[in-house]
JSON list of C-alpha atoms in Angstrom, two decimals:
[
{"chain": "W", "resi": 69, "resn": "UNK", "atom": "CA", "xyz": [-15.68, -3.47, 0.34]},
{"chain": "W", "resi": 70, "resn": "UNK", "atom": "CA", "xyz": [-17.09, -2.18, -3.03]},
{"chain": "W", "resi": 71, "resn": "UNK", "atom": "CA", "xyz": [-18.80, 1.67, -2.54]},
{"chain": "W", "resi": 72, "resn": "UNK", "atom": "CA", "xyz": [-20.74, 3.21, -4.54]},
{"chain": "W", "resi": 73, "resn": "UNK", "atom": "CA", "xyz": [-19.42, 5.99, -6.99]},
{"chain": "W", "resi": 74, "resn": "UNK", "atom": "CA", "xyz": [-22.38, 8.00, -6.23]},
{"chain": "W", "resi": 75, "resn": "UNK", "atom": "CA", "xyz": [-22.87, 10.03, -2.95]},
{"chain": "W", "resi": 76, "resn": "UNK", "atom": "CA", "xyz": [-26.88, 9.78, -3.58]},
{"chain": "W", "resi": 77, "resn": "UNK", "atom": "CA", "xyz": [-26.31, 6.15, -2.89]},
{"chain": "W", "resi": 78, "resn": "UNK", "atom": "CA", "xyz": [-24.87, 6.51, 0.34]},
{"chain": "W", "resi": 79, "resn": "UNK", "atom": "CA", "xyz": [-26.35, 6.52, 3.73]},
{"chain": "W", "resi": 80, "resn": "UNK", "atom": "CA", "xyz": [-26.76, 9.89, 4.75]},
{"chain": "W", "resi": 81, "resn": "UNK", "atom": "CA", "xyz": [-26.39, 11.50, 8.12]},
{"chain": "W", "resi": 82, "resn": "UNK", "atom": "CA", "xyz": [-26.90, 15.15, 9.18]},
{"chain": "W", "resi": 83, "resn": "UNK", "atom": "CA", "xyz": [-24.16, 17.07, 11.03]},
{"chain": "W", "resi": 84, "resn": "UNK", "atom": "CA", "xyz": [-26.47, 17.64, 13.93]},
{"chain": "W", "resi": 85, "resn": "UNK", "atom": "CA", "xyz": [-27.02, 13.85, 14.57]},
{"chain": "W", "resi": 86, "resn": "UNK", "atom": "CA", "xyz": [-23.36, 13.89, 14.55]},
{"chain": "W", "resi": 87, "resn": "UNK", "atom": "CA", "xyz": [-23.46, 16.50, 16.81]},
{"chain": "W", "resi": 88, "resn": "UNK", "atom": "CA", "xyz": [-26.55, 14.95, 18.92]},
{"chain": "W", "resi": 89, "resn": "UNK", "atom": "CA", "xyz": [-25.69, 11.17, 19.10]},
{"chain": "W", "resi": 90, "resn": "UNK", "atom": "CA", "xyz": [-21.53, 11.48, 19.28]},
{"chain": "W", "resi": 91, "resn": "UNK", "atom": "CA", "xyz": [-18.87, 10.30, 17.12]},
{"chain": "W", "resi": 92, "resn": "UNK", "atom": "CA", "xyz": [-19.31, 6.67, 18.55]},
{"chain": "W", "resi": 93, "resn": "UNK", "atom": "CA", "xyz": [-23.14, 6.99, 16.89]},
{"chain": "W", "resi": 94, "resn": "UNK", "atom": "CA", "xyz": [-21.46, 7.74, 13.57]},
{"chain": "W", "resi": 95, "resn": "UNK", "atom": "CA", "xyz": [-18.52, 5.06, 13.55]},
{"chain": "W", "resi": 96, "resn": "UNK", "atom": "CA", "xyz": [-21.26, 2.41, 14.46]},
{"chain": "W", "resi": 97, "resn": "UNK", "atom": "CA", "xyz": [-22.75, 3.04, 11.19]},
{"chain": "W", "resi": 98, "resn": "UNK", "atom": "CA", "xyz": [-19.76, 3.42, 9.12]},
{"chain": "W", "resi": 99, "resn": "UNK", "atom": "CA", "xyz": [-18.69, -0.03, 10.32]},
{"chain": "W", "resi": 100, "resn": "UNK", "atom": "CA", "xyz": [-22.10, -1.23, 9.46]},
{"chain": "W", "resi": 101, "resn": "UNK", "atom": "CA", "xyz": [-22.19, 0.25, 6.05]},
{"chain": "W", "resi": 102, "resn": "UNK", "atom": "CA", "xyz": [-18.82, 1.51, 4.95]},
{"chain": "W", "resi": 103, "resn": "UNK", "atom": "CA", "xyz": [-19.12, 5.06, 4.23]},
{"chain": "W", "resi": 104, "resn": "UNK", "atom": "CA", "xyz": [-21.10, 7.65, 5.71]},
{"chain": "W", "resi": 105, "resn": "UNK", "atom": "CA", "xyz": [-22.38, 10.91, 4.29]},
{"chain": "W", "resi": 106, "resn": "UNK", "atom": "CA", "xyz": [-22.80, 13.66, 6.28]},
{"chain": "W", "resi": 107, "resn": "UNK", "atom": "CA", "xyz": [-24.60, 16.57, 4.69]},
{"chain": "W", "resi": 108, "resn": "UNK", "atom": "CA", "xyz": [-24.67, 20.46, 6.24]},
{"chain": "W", "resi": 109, "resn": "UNK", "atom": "CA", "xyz": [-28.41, 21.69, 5.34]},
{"chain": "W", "resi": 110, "resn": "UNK", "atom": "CA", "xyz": [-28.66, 18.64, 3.08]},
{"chain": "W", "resi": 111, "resn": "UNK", "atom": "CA", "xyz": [-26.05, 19.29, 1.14]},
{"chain": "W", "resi": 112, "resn": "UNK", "atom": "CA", "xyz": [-22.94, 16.48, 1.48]},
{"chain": "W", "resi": 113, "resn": "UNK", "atom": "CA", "xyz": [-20.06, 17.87, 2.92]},
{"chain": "W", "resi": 114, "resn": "UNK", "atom": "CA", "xyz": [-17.85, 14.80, 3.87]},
{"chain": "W", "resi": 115, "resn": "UNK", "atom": "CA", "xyz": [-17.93, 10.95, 3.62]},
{"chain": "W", "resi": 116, "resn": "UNK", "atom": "CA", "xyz": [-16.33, 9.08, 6.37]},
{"chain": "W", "resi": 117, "resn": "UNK", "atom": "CA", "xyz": [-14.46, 5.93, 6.31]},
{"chain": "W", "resi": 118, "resn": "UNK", "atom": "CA", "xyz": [-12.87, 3.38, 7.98]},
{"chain": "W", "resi": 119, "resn": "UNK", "atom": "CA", "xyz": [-8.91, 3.86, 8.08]},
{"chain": "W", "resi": 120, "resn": "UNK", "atom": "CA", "xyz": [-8.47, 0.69, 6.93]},
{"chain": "W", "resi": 121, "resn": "UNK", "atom": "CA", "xyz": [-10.80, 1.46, 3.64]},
{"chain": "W", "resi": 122, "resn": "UNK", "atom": "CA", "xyz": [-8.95, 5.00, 3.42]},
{"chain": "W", "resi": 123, "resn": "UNK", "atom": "CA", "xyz": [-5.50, 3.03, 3.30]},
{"chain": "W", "resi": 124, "resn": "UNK", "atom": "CA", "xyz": [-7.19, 0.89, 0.50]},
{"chain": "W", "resi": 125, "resn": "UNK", "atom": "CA", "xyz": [-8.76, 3.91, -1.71]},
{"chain": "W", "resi": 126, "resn": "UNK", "atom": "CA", "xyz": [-4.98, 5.45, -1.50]},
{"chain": "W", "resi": 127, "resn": "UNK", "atom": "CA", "xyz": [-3.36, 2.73, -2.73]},
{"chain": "W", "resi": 128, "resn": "UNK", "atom": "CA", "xyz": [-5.51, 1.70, -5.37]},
{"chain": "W", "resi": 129, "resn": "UNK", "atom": "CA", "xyz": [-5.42, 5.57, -6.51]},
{"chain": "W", "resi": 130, "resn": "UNK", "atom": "CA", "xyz": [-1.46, 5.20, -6.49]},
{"chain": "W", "resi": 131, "resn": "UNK", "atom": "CA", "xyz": [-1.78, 1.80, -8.56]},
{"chain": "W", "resi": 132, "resn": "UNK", "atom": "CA", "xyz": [-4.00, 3.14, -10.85]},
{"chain": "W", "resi": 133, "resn": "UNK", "atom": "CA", "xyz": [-1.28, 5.99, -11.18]},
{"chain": "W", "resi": 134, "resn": "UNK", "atom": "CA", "xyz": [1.71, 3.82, -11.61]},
{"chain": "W", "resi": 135, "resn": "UNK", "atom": "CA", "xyz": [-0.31, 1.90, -14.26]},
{"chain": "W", "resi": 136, "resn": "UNK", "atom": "CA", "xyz": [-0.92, 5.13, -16.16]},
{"chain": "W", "resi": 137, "resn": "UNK", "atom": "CA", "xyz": [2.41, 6.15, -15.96]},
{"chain": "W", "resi": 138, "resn": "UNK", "atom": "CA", "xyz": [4.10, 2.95, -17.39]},
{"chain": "W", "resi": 139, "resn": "UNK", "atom": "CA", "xyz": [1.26, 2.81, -19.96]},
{"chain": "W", "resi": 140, "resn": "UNK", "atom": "CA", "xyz": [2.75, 6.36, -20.99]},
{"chain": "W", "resi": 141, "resn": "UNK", "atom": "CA", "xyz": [6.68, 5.35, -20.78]},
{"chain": "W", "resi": 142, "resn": "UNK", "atom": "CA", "xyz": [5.91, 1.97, -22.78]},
{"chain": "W", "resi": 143, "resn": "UNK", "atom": "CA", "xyz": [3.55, 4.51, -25.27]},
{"chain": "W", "resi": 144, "resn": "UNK", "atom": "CA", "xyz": [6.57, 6.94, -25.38]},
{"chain": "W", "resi": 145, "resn": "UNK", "atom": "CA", "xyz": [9.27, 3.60, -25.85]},
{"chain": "W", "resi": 146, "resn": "UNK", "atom": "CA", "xyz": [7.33, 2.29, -28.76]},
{"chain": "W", "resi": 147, "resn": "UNK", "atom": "CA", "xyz": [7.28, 5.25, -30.57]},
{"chain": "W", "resi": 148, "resn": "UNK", "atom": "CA", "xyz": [10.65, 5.59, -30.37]},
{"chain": "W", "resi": 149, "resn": "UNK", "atom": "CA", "xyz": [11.36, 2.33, -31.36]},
{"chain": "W", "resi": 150, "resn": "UNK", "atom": "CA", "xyz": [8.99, 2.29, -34.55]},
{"chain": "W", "resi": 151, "resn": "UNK", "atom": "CA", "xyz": [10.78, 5.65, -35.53]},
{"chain": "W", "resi": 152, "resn": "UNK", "atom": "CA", "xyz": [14.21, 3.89, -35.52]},
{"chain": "W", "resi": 153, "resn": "UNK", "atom": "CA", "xyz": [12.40, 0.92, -37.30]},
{"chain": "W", "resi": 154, "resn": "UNK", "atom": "CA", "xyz": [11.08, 3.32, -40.07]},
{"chain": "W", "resi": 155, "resn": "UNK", "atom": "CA", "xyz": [14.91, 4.45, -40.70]},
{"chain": "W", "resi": 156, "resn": "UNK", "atom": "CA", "xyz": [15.91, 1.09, -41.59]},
{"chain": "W", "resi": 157, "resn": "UNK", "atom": "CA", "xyz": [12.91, 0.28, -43.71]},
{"chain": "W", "resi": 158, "resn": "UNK", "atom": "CA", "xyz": [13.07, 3.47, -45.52]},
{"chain": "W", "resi": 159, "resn": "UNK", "atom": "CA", "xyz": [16.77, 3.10, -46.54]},
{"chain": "W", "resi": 160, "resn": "UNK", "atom": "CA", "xyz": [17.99, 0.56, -48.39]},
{"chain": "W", "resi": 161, "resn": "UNK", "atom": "CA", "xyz": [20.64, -0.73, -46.28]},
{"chain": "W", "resi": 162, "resn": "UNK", "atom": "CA", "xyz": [18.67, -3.02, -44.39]},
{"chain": "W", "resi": 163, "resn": "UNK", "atom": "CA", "xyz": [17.25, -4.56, -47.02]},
{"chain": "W", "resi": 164, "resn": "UNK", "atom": "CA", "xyz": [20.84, -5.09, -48.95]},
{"chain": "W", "resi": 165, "resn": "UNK", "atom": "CA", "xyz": [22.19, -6.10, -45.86]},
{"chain": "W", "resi": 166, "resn": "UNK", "atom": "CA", "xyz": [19.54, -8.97, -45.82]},
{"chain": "W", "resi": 167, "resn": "UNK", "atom": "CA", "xyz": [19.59, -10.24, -49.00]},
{"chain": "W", "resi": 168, "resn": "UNK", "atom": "CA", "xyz": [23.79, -10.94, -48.57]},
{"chain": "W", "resi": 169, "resn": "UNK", "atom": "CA", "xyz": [24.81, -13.88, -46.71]},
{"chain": "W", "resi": 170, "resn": "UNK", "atom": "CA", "xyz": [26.32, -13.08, -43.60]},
{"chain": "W", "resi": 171, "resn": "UNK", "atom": "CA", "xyz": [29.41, -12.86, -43.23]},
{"chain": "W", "resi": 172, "resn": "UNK", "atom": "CA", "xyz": [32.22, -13.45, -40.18]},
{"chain": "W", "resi": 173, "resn": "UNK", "atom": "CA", "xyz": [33.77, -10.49, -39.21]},
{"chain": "W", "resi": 174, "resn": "UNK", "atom": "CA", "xyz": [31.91, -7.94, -41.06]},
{"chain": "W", "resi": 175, "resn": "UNK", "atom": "CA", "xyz": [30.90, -5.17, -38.75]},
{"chain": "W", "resi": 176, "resn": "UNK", "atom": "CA", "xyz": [27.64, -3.88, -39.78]},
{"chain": "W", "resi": 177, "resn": "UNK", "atom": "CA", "xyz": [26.98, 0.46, -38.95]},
{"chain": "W", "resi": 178, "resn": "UNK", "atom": "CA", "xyz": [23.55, 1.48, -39.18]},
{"chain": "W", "resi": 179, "resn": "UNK", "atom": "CA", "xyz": [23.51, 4.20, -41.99]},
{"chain": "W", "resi": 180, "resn": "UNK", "atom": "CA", "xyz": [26.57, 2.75, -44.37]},
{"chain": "W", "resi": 181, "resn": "UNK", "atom": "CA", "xyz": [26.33, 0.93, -46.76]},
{"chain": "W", "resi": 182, "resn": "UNK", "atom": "CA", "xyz": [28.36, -2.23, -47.26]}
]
């Protein structure tokens, strides 16, 4: 079910029709529609929900917040990564290291020179 972002959109109900016509009243149209508002002297104070569309919101909040947080890790990773690269490019090792043939039994240390 795809809600709108904006309470304005949604159907509105007053806390006295809550009040007046029952809980039953109010579920009726939140099955119909998918989210009620009800506003206190027109001014929203909750939306209602199904549980099963709660249950949804929550876990696409929690995806969305996994995918941040492995966006930051793999952020955080590549950084690292292009600061070890810079040592190698910056230093002339690498680069003597790759012009030589290679050789069998040669152990190679990052930061001597061979």
């Amino acid at each position: 079910m795809d809600l709108s972002l904006n309470l304005l959109d949604l159907e509105k109900t007053p806390a006295s029709d809550v009040k007046a016509k029952g809980w039953p009243e109010l579920m009726r149209k939140v099955a119909k529609l998918g989210a009620v508002v009800v506003t206190n002297h027109n001014h929203p104070q909750a939306v209602v929900v199904s549980a099963e569309e709660y249950q949804r919101l929550v876990s696409q909040a929690a995806g969305a917040s996994e995918a941040t947080q492995r966006a930051q890790s793999l952020k955080q990773l590549q950084t690292e990564f292009d600061a070890h690269l810079s040592v190698l490019n910056d230093g002339p090792g690498l680069a003597k290291a790759l012009a030589r043939p290679a050789r069998r039994g040669i152990k190679l240390t990052p930061g001597k020179s061979l």
